[in-house]
Each structure stands twice: as structure tokens, then as C-alpha cells.
PDB file of C-alpha atoms in Angstrom:
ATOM      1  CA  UNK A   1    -243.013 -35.572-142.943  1.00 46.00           C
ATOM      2  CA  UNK A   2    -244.926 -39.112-143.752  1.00 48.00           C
ATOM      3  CA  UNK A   3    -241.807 -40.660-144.649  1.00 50.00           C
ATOM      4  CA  UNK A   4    -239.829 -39.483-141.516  1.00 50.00           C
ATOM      5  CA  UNK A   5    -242.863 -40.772-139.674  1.00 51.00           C
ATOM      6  CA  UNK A   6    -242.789 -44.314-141.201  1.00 52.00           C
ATOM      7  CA  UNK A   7    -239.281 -44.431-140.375  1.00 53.00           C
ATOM      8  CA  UNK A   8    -239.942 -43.320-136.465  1.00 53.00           C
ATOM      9  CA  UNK A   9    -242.617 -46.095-136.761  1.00 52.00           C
ATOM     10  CA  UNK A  10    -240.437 -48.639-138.121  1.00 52.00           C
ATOM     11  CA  UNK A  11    -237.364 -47.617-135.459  1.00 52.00           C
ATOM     12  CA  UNK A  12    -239.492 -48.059-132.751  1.00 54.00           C
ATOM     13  CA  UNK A  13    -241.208 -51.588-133.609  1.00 51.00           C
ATOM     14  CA  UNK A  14    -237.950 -52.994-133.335  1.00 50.00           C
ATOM     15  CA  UNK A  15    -237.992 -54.736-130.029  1.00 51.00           C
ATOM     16  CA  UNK A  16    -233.730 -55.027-129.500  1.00 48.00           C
ATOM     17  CA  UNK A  17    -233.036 -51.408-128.811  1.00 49.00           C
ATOM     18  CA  UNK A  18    -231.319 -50.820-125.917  1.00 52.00           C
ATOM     19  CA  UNK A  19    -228.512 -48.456-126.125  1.00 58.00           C
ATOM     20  CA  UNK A  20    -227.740 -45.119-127.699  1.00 58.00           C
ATOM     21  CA  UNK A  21    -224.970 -47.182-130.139  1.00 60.00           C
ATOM     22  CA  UNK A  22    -227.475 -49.034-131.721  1.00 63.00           C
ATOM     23  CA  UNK A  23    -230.625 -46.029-132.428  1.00 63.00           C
ATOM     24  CA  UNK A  24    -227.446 -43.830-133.863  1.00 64.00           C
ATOM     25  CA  UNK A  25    -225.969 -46.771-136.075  1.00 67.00           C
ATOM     26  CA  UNK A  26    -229.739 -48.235-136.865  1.00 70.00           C
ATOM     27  CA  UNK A  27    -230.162 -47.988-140.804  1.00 75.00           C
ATOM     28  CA  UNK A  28    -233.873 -46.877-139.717  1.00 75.00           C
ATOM     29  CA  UNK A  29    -232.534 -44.118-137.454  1.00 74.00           C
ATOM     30  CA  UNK A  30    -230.355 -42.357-140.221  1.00 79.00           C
ATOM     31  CA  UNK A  31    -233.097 -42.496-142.921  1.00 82.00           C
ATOM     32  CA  UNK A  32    -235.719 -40.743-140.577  1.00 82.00           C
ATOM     33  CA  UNK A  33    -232.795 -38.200-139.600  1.00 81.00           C
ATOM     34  CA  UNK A  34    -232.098 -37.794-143.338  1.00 82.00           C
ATOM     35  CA  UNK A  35    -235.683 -37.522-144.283  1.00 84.00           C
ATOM     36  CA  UNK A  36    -236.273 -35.060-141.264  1.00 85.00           C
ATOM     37  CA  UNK A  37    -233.459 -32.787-142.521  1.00 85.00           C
ATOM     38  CA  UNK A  38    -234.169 -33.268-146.235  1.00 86.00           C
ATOM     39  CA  UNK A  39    -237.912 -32.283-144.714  1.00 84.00           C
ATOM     40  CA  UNK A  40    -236.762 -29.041-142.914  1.00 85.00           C
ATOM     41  CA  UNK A  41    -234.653 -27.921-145.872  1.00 85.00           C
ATOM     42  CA  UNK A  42    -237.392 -28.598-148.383  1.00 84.00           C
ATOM     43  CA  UNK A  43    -239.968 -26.554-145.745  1.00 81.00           C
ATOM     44  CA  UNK A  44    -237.015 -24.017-145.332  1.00 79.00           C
ATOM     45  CA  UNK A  45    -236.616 -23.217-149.242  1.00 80.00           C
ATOM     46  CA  UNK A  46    -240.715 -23.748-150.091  1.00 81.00           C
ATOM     47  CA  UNK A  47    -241.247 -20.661-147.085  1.00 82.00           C
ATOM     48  CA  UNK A  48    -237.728 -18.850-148.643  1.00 81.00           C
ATOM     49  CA  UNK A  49    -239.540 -18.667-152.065  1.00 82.00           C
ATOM     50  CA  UNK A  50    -242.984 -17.987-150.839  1.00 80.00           C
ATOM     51  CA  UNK A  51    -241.666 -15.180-148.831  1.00 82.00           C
ATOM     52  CA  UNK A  52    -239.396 -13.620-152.016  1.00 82.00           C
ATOM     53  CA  UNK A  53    -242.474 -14.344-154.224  1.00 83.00           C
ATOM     54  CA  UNK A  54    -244.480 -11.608-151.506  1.00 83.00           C
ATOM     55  CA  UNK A  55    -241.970  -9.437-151.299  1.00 83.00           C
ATOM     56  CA  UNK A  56    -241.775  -8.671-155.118  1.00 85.00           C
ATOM     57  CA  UNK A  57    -245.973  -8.696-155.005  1.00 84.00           C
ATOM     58  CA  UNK A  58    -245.526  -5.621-152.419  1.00 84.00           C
ATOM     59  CA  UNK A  59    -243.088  -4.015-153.943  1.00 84.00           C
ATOM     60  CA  UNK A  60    -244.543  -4.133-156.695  1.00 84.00           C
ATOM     61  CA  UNK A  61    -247.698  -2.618-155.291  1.00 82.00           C
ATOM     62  CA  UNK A  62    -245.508   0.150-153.318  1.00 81.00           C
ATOM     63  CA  UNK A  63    -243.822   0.948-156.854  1.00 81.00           C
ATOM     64  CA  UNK A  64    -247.188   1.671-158.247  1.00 80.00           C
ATOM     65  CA  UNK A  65    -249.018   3.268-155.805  1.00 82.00           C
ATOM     66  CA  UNK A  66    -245.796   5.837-155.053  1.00 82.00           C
ATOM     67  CA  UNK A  67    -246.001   7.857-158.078  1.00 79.00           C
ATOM     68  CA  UNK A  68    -249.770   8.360-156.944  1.00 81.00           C
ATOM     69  CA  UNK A  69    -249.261   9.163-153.841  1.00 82.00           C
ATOM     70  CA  UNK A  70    -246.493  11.488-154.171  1.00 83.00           C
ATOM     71  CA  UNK A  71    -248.560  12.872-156.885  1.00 84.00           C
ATOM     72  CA  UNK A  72    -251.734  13.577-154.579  1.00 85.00           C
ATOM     73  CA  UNK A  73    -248.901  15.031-151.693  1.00 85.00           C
ATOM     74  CA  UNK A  74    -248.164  17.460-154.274  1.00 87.00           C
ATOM     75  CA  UNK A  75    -251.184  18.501-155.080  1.00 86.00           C
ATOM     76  CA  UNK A  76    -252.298  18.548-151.528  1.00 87.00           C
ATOM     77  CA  UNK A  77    -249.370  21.036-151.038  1.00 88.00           C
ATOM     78  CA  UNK A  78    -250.548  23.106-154.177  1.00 89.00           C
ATOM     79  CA  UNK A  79    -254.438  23.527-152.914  1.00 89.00           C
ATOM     80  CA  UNK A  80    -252.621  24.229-149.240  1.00 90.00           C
ATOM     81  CA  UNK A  81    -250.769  27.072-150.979  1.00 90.00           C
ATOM     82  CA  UNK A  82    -253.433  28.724-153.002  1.00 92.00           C
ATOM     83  CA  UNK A  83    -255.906  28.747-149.196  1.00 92.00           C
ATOM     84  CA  UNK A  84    -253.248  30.669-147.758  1.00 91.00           C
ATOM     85  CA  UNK A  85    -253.074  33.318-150.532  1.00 91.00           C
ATOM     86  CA  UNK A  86    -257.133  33.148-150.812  1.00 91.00           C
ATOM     87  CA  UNK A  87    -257.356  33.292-146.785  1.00 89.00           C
ATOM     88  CA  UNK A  88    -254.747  36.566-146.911  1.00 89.00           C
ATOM     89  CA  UNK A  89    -256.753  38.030-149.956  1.00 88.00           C
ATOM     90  CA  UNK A  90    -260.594  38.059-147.524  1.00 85.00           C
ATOM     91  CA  UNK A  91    -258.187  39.063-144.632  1.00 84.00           C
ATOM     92  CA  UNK A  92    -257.296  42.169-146.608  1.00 82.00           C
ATOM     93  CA  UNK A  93    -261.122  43.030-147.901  1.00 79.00           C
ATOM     94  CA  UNK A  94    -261.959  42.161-144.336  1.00 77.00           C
ATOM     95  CA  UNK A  95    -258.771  44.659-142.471  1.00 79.00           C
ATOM     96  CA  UNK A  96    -259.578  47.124-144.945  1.00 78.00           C
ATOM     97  CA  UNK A  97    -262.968  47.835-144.595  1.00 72.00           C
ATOM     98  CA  UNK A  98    -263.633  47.210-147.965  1.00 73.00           C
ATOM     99  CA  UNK A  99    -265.733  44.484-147.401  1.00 71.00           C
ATOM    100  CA  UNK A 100    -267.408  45.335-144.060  1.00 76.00           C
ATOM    101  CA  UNK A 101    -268.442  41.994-141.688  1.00 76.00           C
ATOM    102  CA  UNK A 102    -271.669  43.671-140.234  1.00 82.00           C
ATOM    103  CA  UNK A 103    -272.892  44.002-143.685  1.00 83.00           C
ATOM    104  CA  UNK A 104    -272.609  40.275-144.450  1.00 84.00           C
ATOM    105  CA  UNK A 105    -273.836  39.185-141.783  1.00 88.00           C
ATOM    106  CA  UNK A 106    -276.982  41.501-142.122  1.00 91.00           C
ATOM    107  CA  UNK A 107    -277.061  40.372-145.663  1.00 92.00           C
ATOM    108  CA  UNK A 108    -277.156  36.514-144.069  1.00 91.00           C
ATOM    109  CA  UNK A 109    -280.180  37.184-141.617  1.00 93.00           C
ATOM    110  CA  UNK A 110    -282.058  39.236-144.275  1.00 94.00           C
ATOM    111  CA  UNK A 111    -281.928  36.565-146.232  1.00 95.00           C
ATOM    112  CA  UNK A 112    -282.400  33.794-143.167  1.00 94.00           C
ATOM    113  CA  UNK A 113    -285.730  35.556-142.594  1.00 95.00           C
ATOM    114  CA  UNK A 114    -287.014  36.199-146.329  1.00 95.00           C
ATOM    115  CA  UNK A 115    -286.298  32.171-146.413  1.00 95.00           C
ATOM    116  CA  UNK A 116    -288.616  31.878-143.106  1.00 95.00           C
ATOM    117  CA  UNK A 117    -291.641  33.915-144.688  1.00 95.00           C
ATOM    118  CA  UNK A 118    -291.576  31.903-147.751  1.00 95.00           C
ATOM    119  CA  UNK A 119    -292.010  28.357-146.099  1.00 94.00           C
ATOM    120  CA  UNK A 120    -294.408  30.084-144.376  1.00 93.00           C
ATOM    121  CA  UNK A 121    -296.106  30.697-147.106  1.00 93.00           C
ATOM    122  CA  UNK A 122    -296.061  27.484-149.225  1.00 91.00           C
ATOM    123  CA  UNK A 123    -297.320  26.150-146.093  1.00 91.00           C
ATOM    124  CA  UNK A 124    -300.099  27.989-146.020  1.00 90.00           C
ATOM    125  CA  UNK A 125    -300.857  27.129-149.761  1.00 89.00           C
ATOM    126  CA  UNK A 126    -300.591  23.512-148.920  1.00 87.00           C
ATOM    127  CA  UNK A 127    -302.978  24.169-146.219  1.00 87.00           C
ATOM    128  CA  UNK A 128    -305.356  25.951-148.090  1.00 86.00           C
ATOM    129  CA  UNK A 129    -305.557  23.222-150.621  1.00 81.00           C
ATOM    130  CA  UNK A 130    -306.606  20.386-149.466  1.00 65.00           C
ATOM    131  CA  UNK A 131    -306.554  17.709-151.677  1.00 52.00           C
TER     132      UNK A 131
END
């Protein structure tokens, strides 16, 4: 864009312009439209490539990180499956009594409580000894 500048620079220091005839047929005037459009196209292929060069780097990354991912869907699928059969499999100890709920949860505070007594007691042996 320096060069198209220059040119602007150059067009306007001329002191004889006064109609649209001579800007359009000024030598000075058709280089800094030249170098203006030689400017956009040059800008206009430099983004083209840039943006092409980016668009291979992310597919690129897509391409790699697919395989994973439908890989990790898969297996989130899998562990999905094998809950429901475990879930079904307590529901039937659970529905048929063989496993009975009041039991584990008396087996829970039994052992809530036996927990209870025995900080209880190292903190009584902590007390006790006093270093």
C-alpha cells in the first residue's frame, strides 16, 4: 500500500488538476489504481492461502481427534450398558428379598457407631498422653 500511497502523493502535488479528464488520463492516477488493485489482489490471495493453510490445520486436528472421540462414545455406551444390567441385577436381590434393605442399612449404622466409639477412644489416648 506504500507505493499506491506515493502515487496518491504524487497525483495530488500536481497543481493543474481540474477536471475528471485529466485525474482519469493522469499517468500518476493509473499507476496508483494499478498498484491499489495489484494491492487488493495480492491481500486477496495472501488471506485465500492463509485461510486454506487453517483449514487443512483443523481438519487435520478433527481427523485425529475423531477416531478418539468416537472411540470414548463407544465406550461410554459400553459402561452405560453394563449399569443397566448391574442396576437390574441389585433390583432383583433387592425385589426378591434376598438381599433385605433394613439389614444394610442396620449393617451401615452398626458400623457408623463402632467408627464413633473408636475416635472416641484414640482421643482419649491422645489425651491421656500428654506429650
Amino acid at each position: 500500500m506504500r507505493r499506491s500511497c506515493n502515487s496518491l502523493t504524487s497525483l495530488t502535488s500536481i497543481g493543474s488538476i481540474n477536471s475528471r479528464t485529466k485525474i482519469f488520463n493522469n499517468r500518476d492516477f493509473q499507476k496508483y489504481i494499478a498498484n491499489m488493485e495489484e494491492d487488493i489482489i495480492k491481500g486477496a490471495n495472501d488471506y485465500y492461502h492463509l485461510a486454506n493453510k487453517y483449514d487443512k490445520k483443523i481438519n487435520n486436528i478433527v481427523n485425529r481427534y475423531e477416531t478418539r472421540t468416537n472411540q470414548l462414545f463407544m465406550d461410554l455406551r459400553h459402561r452405560e450398558y453394563e449399569h443397566k444390567i448391574l442396576r437390574y441385577k441389585v433390583d432383583d436381590l433387592f425385589n426378591y428379598k434376598i438381599i433385605d434393605y433394613k439389614d444394610v442399612e442396620d449393617i451401615y449404622h452398626y458400623s457408623l457407631y463402632a467408627l464413633y466409639i473408636y475416635t472416641l477412644f484414640v482421643i482419649m489416648l491422645v489425651i491421656n498422653n500428654k506429650y
